[in-house]
Short mmCIF file of C-alpha atoms in Angstrom, two decimals:
data_model
loop_
_atom_site.label_atom_id
_atom_site.label_comp_id
_atom_site.label_asym_id
_atom_site.label_seq_id
_atom_site.Cartn_x
_atom_site.Cartn_y
_atom_site.Cartn_z
CA MET A 1 125.13 40.48 -8.77
CA ASP A 2 122.58 38.67 -6.70
CA HIS A 3 118.52 40.63 -8.23
CA ARG A 4 116.38 37.53 -5.91
CA VAL A 5 113.45 39.70 -3.77
CA TRP A 6 113.97 38.49 0.23
CA SER A 7 111.22 38.84 2.42
CA ALA A 8 111.89 40.95 5.31
CA TRP A 9 113.48 38.37 7.73
CA GLU A 10 116.02 36.88 5.20
CA GLY A 11 119.17 38.62 3.94
CA PRO A 12 121.36 37.44 1.06
CA GLY A 13 123.38 35.33 4.20
CA ASP A 14 121.92 31.65 4.35
CA ALA A 15 119.35 30.60 6.81
CA LEU A 16 122.09 29.74 9.49
CA ALA A 17 123.22 33.42 9.25
CA PHE A 18 119.15 34.09 9.77
CA LEU A 19 118.89 31.81 12.53
CA LEU A 20 122.15 33.35 14.49
CA ARG A 21 120.44 36.66 14.43
CA GLN A 22 117.51 35.52 15.53
CA GLU A 23 118.37 33.52 18.39
CA ALA A 24 120.93 37.05 18.99
CA GLY A 25 117.60 38.57 19.26
CA GLY A 26 115.99 36.15 21.61
CA VAL A 27 118.85 36.08 24.30
CA ALA A 28 118.54 40.07 24.74
CA ARG A 29 114.71 40.22 24.86
CA ARG A 30 114.93 37.25 27.46
CA ARG A 31 117.28 39.17 29.21
CA GLU A 32 115.26 41.87 29.03
CA HIS A 33 111.95 40.97 30.24
CA ALA A 34 113.76 39.40 33.17
CA PHE A 35 114.62 42.30 34.83
CA ARG A 36 111.95 44.50 33.99
CA ARG A 37 109.93 41.73 35.65
CA TYR A 38 112.12 42.36 38.82
CA GLY A 39 111.72 46.05 38.31
CA PHE A 40 115.01 46.85 36.45
CA SER A 41 115.35 49.89 33.88
CA ASP A 42 117.16 50.06 31.15
CA GLU A 43 119.53 52.81 32.57
CA ASP A 44 119.61 50.58 36.05
CA TRP A 45 121.01 47.54 33.69
CA SER A 46 123.32 50.30 32.22
CA VAL A 47 124.73 51.12 35.35
CA LEU A 48 125.15 47.36 37.03
CA GLN A 49 127.04 46.57 34.12
CA ASP A 50 129.74 49.48 34.15
CA ALA A 51 129.56 49.43 37.92
CA PRO A 52 132.64 46.52 38.16
CA LEU A 53 134.58 49.23 35.16
CA ARG A 54 133.71 52.10 38.01
CA ALA A 55 135.21 50.77 40.30
CA PHE A 56 138.22 49.34 38.76
CA LEU A 57 139.13 53.15 37.12
CA TRP A 58 138.32 54.87 40.64
CA VAL A 59 140.75 53.00 42.06
CA ALA A 60 143.13 52.68 39.35
CA THR A 61 143.59 56.08 38.69
CA ALA A 62 143.89 57.16 42.23
CA ASP A 63 147.16 57.59 41.92
CA GLY A 64 147.59 58.42 38.33
CA PRO A 65 146.43 57.12 34.99
CA ALA A 66 145.72 53.31 35.23
CA ASP A 67 148.68 51.46 34.54
CA PRO A 68 148.66 47.38 32.59
CA ARG A 69 149.07 46.05 36.02
CA GLU A 70 145.83 46.78 37.35
CA ARG A 71 144.16 46.74 34.75
CA ARG A 72 145.15 42.44 34.44
CA ALA A 73 143.61 42.45 38.14
CA CYS A 74 140.59 44.15 37.20
CA GLN A 75 140.66 41.45 34.38
CA ARG A 76 141.62 38.40 36.31
CA VAL A 77 138.36 39.62 39.09
CA LEU A 78 136.06 40.10 35.87
CA GLU A 79 136.92 36.19 34.71
CA ALA A 80 136.43 34.81 38.04
CA GLY A 81 133.01 36.49 38.00
CA LEU A 82 132.08 34.79 34.99
CA TYR A 83 131.44 31.24 36.53
CA SER A 84 129.88 33.04 39.36
CA ARG A 85 127.22 30.77 40.85
CA SER A 86 124.72 33.90 40.45
CA PRO A 87 123.20 34.77 36.88
CA LEU A 88 123.29 38.13 37.66
CA LEU A 89 126.73 38.25 38.30
CA GLY A 90 128.26 36.26 35.21
CA ARG A 91 126.62 38.62 33.17
CA ILE A 92 127.59 41.65 34.58
CA CYS A 93 131.39 40.41 34.92
CA GLY A 94 131.46 39.20 30.99
CA GLU A 95 129.71 42.29 29.84
CA SER A 96 132.45 44.65 31.47
CA LEU A 97 135.34 42.45 30.20
CA ARG A 98 134.14 42.70 26.95
CA GLN A 99 133.85 46.82 27.54
CA LEU A 100 137.55 46.44 29.41
CA GLU A 101 139.18 45.10 26.38
CA ALA A 102 137.81 47.73 23.68
CA TRP A 103 139.00 50.40 26.06
CA GLY A 104 142.03 52.26 25.00
CA PRO A 105 145.02 53.87 26.78
CA GLU A 106 142.74 57.56 26.22
CA ARG A 107 140.13 55.70 28.99
CA LEU A 108 142.71 53.90 31.07
CA GLY A 109 143.20 57.61 32.47
CA GLU A 110 139.57 59.00 33.01
CA VAL A 111 138.05 59.19 36.44
CA PRO A 112 134.58 58.11 37.04
CA ASP A 113 131.38 59.16 38.83
CA LEU A 114 130.99 56.45 42.22
CA GLU A 115 127.23 58.53 42.10
CA PRO A 116 125.26 55.72 40.68
CA LEU A 117 126.77 52.67 42.30
CA ARG A 118 125.32 54.63 45.81
CA PRO A 119 121.31 53.35 45.12
CA LEU A 120 122.50 50.50 43.05
CA VAL A 121 123.60 47.05 46.31
CA ALA A 122 120.41 48.24 47.69
CA ARG A 123 118.30 48.32 44.37
CA VAL A 124 119.47 44.94 43.92
CA ALA A 125 118.75 43.27 47.48
CA GLU A 126 114.93 44.95 47.35
CA ARG A 127 114.60 43.80 43.78
CA LEU A 128 116.82 39.95 43.81
CA GLY A 129 117.56 39.64 47.55
CA LEU A 130 120.38 40.24 49.83
CA GLY A 131 122.33 36.72 48.43
CA GLU A 132 122.61 39.07 44.92
CA ALA A 133 123.66 41.77 46.29
CA ALA A 134 126.68 40.25 49.00
CA ARG A 135 127.80 38.78 45.58
CA LEU A 136 127.31 42.39 43.84
CA HIS A 137 129.29 44.14 46.76
CA GLY A 138 131.82 41.28 47.70
CA CYS A 139 132.88 41.79 43.88
CA LEU A 140 133.01 45.25 43.34
CA LEU A 141 135.55 45.31 46.54
CA GLU A 142 137.12 42.81 45.09
CA VAL A 143 137.87 44.42 41.89
CA GLY A 144 138.91 47.75 44.21
CA LEU A 145 141.38 45.45 46.58
CA ARG A 146 142.84 43.57 43.22
CA VAL A 147 143.86 46.92 41.34
CA ALA A 148 144.83 48.34 44.71
CA ARG A 149 147.82 45.75 45.63
CA ALA A 150 148.48 45.53 42.21
CA SER A 151 149.19 49.07 41.82
CA ASN A 152 152.10 48.16 44.42
CA GLY A 153 153.83 46.12 42.88
CA TRP A 154 155.25 42.85 44.42
CA ARG A 155 154.45 44.20 47.97
CA GLY A 156 150.96 44.48 47.09
CA ARG A 157 150.75 41.15 45.27
CA LEU A 158 152.99 39.17 47.69
CA LEU A 159 151.75 40.98 50.81
CA GLY A 160 149.22 42.46 50.73
CA ARG A 161 150.41 46.11 50.94
CA VAL A 162 147.93 49.00 49.68
CA ARG A 163 149.05 52.62 49.53
CA GLY A 164 147.29 55.89 50.97
CA GLU A 165 145.65 56.81 48.23
CA GLU A 166 144.50 53.62 46.97
CA ARG A 167 143.67 52.83 50.31
CA LEU A 168 141.40 56.08 50.39
CA ALA A 169 139.78 55.24 47.43
CA LEU A 170 138.80 51.76 48.42
CA GLU A 171 136.95 53.39 51.62
CA THR A 172 135.20 56.18 49.26
CA LEU A 173 134.10 53.12 47.07
CA ALA A 174 133.23 50.81 49.91
CA GLU A 175 130.79 54.12 51.33
CA THR A 176 129.22 54.39 48.27
CA LEU A 177 128.35 51.30 48.04
CA GLY A 178 127.24 51.26 51.21
CA PRO A 179 126.53 47.44 53.34
CA PRO A 180 124.80 44.74 51.17
CA ASP A 181 122.03 44.85 53.62
CA ALA A 182 120.99 48.84 53.79
CA GLY A 183 117.94 48.33 51.57
CA VAL A 184 115.92 45.87 53.51
#
């Protein structure tokens, strides 16, 4: 048993553990500072990082609970988004991908509320510019489209067919997001 006394910054681990904790806290503080500098609140960040998963669930649950094909389609879009030129989109896709991997089957049957997405693209356009808003808009619609095609099986993947339920869900998603330049 170790009975040494540690300062408030130290712990029973080695110096490397302290540096890793400090670096992780620094990254979170830098991200928080960057978003606050552009006028984003914690609530805005929460809606931003949940936006791809809301789009996924909205389209996937149009015909019942989400199945593994739809989940894989969403994962592929989010993984591609990690390498986006947009740091905002890369961060959002990374956070959404981590959340999606942690979800259990019970969460894949919930129908999300799209109302928080209504002002999202316009808010990003207003604060970060049309380019960022267009990339976010495109990513969210790409998630929905890929999930809709995956729901239709081989006809969706090879022929691009989308069933009526998913088509209606995609139209509702596009209407909710609005055009990327609506806020400018």
